[in-house]
Tab-separated table of C-alpha atoms and ligand atoms in Angstrom:
chain	number	residue	atom	x	y	z
A	2	UNK	CA	252.722	63.175	301.449
A	3	UNK	CA	252.183	62.265	297.778
A	4	UNK	CA	248.862	61.178	296.290
A	5	UNK	CA	250.304	57.678	295.825
A	6	UNK	CA	250.926	57.463	299.581
A	7	UNK	CA	247.690	59.023	300.799
A	8	UNK	CA	245.237	57.831	298.122
A	9	UNK	CA	243.387	59.698	295.391
A	10	UNK	CA	242.393	63.239	296.287
A	11	UNK	CA	239.688	65.411	294.782
A	12	UNK	CA	238.378	68.931	295.268
A	13	UNK	CA	234.713	69.875	295.258
A	14	UNK	CA	234.565	73.658	295.138
A	15	UNK	CA	231.661	76.040	295.145
A	16	UNK	CA	230.156	79.161	296.575
A	17	UNK	CA	227.882	77.159	298.909
A	18	UNK	CA	225.634	80.133	299.686
A	19	UNK	CA	224.365	78.112	301.488
A	20	UNK	CA	225.150	74.401	301.217
A	21	UNK	CA	222.076	72.327	300.253
A	22	UNK	CA	221.227	68.621	300.289
A	23	UNK	CA	222.103	68.698	296.569
A	24	UNK	CA	225.705	69.632	297.415
A	25	UNK	CA	225.758	66.988	300.167
A	26	UNK	CA	224.631	64.408	297.615
A	27	UNK	CA	227.635	65.268	295.414
A	28	UNK	CA	229.966	65.250	298.454
A	29	UNK	CA	228.815	61.756	299.485
A	30	UNK	CA	229.025	60.418	295.931
A	31	UNK	CA	232.389	62.142	295.448
A	32	UNK	CA	233.715	59.935	298.234
A	33	UNK	CA	233.062	56.922	296.024
A	34	UNK	CA	235.597	58.175	293.465
A	35	UNK	CA	238.283	59.660	295.733
A	36	UNK	CA	239.826	58.617	299.033
A	37	UNK	CA	240.124	62.158	300.349
A	38	UNK	CA	237.726	64.964	299.402
A	39	UNK	CA	238.539	68.652	299.891
A	40	UNK	CA	235.386	70.746	300.028
A	41	UNK	CA	236.563	74.204	299.057
A	42	UNK	CA	234.454	77.278	299.747
A	43	UNK	CA	235.238	80.099	297.311
A	44	UNK	CA	235.941	83.367	299.126
A	45	UNK	CA	235.906	85.657	296.127
A	46	UNK	CA	232.870	85.003	293.971
A	47	UNK	CA	231.259	86.778	291.041
A	48	UNK	CA	227.906	86.318	292.754
A	49	UNK	CA	226.893	88.572	295.616
A	50	UNK	CA	226.682	86.105	298.461
A	51	UNK	CA	224.176	86.302	301.290
A	52	UNK	CA	226.631	84.782	303.793
A	53	UNK	CA	230.267	85.775	304.152
A	54	UNK	CA	232.913	83.148	303.485
A	55	UNK	CA	233.425	82.362	307.199
A	56	UNK	CA	229.701	81.678	307.667
A	57	UNK	CA	229.449	79.647	304.441
A	58	UNK	CA	232.410	77.543	305.561
A	59	UNK	CA	230.915	77.067	309.033
A	60	UNK	CA	227.623	75.904	307.465
A	61	UNK	CA	229.462	73.453	305.195
A	62	UNK	CA	231.240	72.028	308.275
A	63	UNK	CA	227.966	71.725	310.180
A	64	UNK	CA	226.266	69.968	307.236
A	65	UNK	CA	229.163	67.522	306.919
A	66	UNK	CA	228.985	66.755	310.643
A	67	UNK	CA	225.671	65.014	309.840
A	68	UNK	CA	227.452	62.401	307.695
A	69	UNK	CA	228.838	59.147	309.090
A	70	UNK	CA	232.147	59.279	311.005
A	71	UNK	CA	233.810	57.221	308.279
A	72	UNK	CA	232.827	59.798	305.645
A	73	UNK	CA	233.700	62.803	307.828
A	74	UNK	CA	237.209	61.449	308.353
A	75	UNK	CA	237.798	61.537	304.595
A	76	UNK	CA	236.606	65.126	304.121
A	77	UNK	CA	238.472	68.369	304.677
A	78	UNK	CA	236.663	71.715	304.542
A	79	UNK	CA	238.481	74.980	303.860
A	80	UNK	CA	237.922	78.287	302.146
A	81	UNK	CA	240.115	79.407	299.285
A	82	UNK	CA	240.816	82.628	297.440
A	83	UNK	CA	242.259	82.943	293.952
A	84	UNK	CA	242.263	80.319	291.230
A	85	UNK	CA	240.759	76.908	291.867
A	86	UNK	CA	243.610	75.169	290.016
A	87	UNK	CA	246.107	76.722	292.459
A	88	UNK	CA	244.123	75.404	295.406
A	89	UNK	CA	243.851	71.948	293.794
A	90	UNK	CA	247.639	71.889	293.363
A	91	UNK	CA	248.225	73.171	296.901
A	92	UNK	CA	246.346	70.237	298.443
A	93	UNK	CA	248.166	67.745	296.215
A	94	UNK	CA	245.106	66.817	294.149
A	95	UNK	CA	244.530	66.624	290.405
A	96	UNK	CA	240.795	66.005	290.272
A	97	UNK	CA	238.013	68.578	290.381
A	98	UNK	CA	234.588	67.142	291.134
A	99	UNK	CA	231.454	68.877	289.862
A	100	UNK	CA	227.785	67.977	289.930
A	101	UNK	CA	225.574	68.058	286.845
A	102	UNK	CA	221.859	68.529	287.433
A	103	UNK	CA	220.483	69.058	283.950
A	104	UNK	CA	221.564	69.802	280.391
A	105	UNK	CA	221.355	73.484	281.301
A	106	UNK	CA	224.315	73.051	283.688
A	107	UNK	CA	226.463	71.573	280.942
A	108	UNK	CA	227.518	74.693	279.070
A	109	UNK	CA	228.743	76.516	282.180
A	110	UNK	CA	230.388	73.398	283.606
A	111	UNK	CA	232.120	72.511	280.326
A	112	UNK	CA	233.454	76.075	280.059
A	113	UNK	CA	234.825	75.880	283.603
A	114	UNK	CA	236.430	72.492	282.944
A	115	UNK	CA	238.066	73.840	279.751
A	116	UNK	CA	239.330	76.964	281.530
A	117	UNK	CA	240.788	74.916	284.364
A	118	UNK	CA	242.478	72.570	281.893
A	119	UNK	CA	243.815	75.584	279.979
A	120	UNK	CA	245.263	76.916	283.258
A	121	UNK	CA	246.687	73.560	284.316
A	122	UNK	CA	246.735	70.707	281.809
A	123	UNK	CA	247.252	68.082	284.516
A	124	UNK	CA	243.996	68.803	286.319
A	125	UNK	CA	240.964	66.754	285.291
A	126	UNK	CA	237.301	67.487	285.978
A	127	UNK	CA	234.971	64.625	286.863
A	128	UNK	CA	231.216	65.163	286.597
A	129	UNK	CA	228.788	63.340	288.834
A	130	UNK	CA	225.136	63.272	287.871
A	131	UNK	CA	222.965	64.585	290.682
A	132	UNK	CA	220.455	62.224	292.293
A	133	UNK	CA	216.995	62.731	290.856
A	134	UNK	CA	215.654	64.058	294.183
A	135	UNK	CA	218.147	66.944	293.993
A	136	UNK	CA	217.661	67.910	290.348
A	137	UNK	CA	215.619	71.020	291.098
A	138	UNK	CA	217.631	72.324	294.066
A	139	UNK	CA	219.857	75.379	293.942
A	140	UNK	CA	221.055	77.752	296.637
A	141	UNK	CA	219.078	80.626	295.065
A	142	UNK	CA	215.856	78.609	295.059
A	143	UNK	CA	216.340	77.646	298.713
A	144	UNK	CA	216.928	81.297	299.659
A	145	UNK	CA	213.864	82.352	297.704
A	146	UNK	CA	211.642	79.780	299.447
A	147	UNK	CA	213.032	80.810	302.864
A	148	UNK	CA	212.539	84.505	302.058
A	149	UNK	CA	208.893	83.789	301.336
A	150	UNK	CA	208.329	81.694	304.458
A	151	UNK	CA	208.177	78.307	302.678
A	152	UNK	CA	209.303	74.921	303.955
A	153	UNK	CA	213.020	74.283	303.312
A	154	UNK	CA	213.383	71.411	305.783
A	155	UNK	CA	214.010	68.813	303.054
A	156	UNK	CA	216.346	71.025	301.042
A	157	UNK	CA	218.961	71.953	303.662
A	158	UNK	CA	220.165	70.630	307.022
A	159	UNK	CA	218.457	71.914	310.215
A	160	UNK	CA	221.353	74.267	311.072
A	161	UNK	CA	221.288	75.846	307.615
A	162	UNK	CA	217.497	76.160	307.797
A	163	UNK	CA	217.740	77.933	311.180
A	164	UNK	CA	220.378	80.264	309.845
A	165	UNK	CA	218.338	81.152	306.762
A	166	UNK	CA	215.185	81.668	308.787
A	167	UNK	CA	217.071	83.927	311.225
A	168	UNK	CA	218.334	85.950	308.279
A	169	UNK	CA	214.869	86.708	306.933
B	208	COA	N1	222.885	70.277	293.884
B	208	COA	C1	222.295	71.440	294.196
B	208	COA	N2	222.684	72.623	293.736
B	208	COA	C2	223.729	72.625	292.914
B	208	COA	C3	224.390	71.466	292.538
B	208	COA	C4	223.933	70.250	293.061
B	208	COA	N3	224.486	69.100	292.728
B	208	COA	N4	225.378	71.787	291.713
B	208	COA	C5	225.336	73.105	291.576
B	208	COA	N5	224.341	73.618	292.304
B	208	COA	C6	223.898	74.998	292.336
B	208	COA	C7	224.429	75.815	293.430
B	208	COA	O1	223.562	75.850	294.528
B	208	COA	C8	224.495	77.160	292.767
B	208	COA	O2	223.207	77.730	292.769
B	208	COA	P1	222.967	79.283	292.745
B	208	COA	O3	223.493	79.760	291.431
B	208	COA	O4	221.527	79.367	292.889
B	208	COA	O5	223.746	79.853	293.890
B	208	COA	C9	224.875	76.835	291.357
B	208	COA	O6	224.397	75.560	291.130
B	208	COA	C10	226.355	76.784	291.075
B	208	COA	O7	227.022	76.839	292.269
B	208	COA	P2	228.311	76.051	292.736
B	208	COA	O8	228.289	74.625	292.393
B	208	COA	O9	228.503	76.445	294.146
B	208	COA	O10	229.373	76.625	291.818
B	208	COA	P3	229.689	78.061	291.693
B	208	COA	O11	229.396	78.391	290.277
B	208	COA	O12	229.073	78.908	292.722
B	208	COA	O13	231.214	77.969	292.009
B	208	COA	C11	233.534	78.081	291.570
B	208	COA	C12	232.109	78.079	291.016
B	208	COA	C13	233.664	78.796	292.865
B	208	COA	C14	233.985	76.650	291.731
B	208	COA	C15	234.338	78.786	290.439
B	208	COA	O14	233.803	80.064	290.236
B	208	COA	C16	235.796	78.906	290.792
B	208	COA	O15	236.528	77.978	290.631
B	208	COA	N6	236.213	80.090	291.275
B	208	COA	C17	237.591	80.364	291.631
B	208	COA	C18	238.250	81.286	290.597
B	208	COA	C19	238.699	80.502	289.400
B	208	COA	O16	239.475	79.590	289.461
B	208	COA	N7	238.172	80.916	288.224
B	208	COA	C20	238.502	80.273	286.988
B	208	COA	C21	237.729	78.976	286.769
B	208	COA	S1	235.997	79.276	286.459
């Protein structure tokens, strides 16, 4: 089915090691700019991930199950390997959605947007500014707090928190 028939599609990709409320914020706000959102969990990543891709994908699914039914119906979660632009094409989308937390994110995000446009000139990147409550959140920070026995209950969903606590 073409994008014209099924509505505007976008891809929000990441490592999600693990998914945080900051990612969920971008997912929910991404739904205001696309009709169908593909949340794509990168299998191969330059970072050494704590959770394997199957677990990261499972945690993304469990976090999304906490959203309203209407939102869940417009989201598809899958893992992908290889280039993001190939995955974007494969699902019939042309938009990549990224979150921007602070100026410090900009350089990396702009580089990624340029690379993706170099690889496929028809794919656009849309940046959403993170809600102010999520500005300081990152997956590494959440893991660090969990590792040191701190409270992560407002940073991740209960299932993710349980999983992190079980890991440490
Ligand atoms: N709220 C909270 N945290 C956020 C956030 C937000 N709105 N936006 C980003 N982050 C955090 C993440 O938690 C993560 O933190 P960490 O470094 O502590 O783990 C960090 O910012 C960036 O993570 P993420 O948004 O998941 O992106 P990523 O850099 O891990 O993922 C890919 C990048 C996977 C999309 C990119 O590498 C890719 O496309 N790979 C496929 C191969 C490819 O196509 N390469 C060429 C293009 S680069």
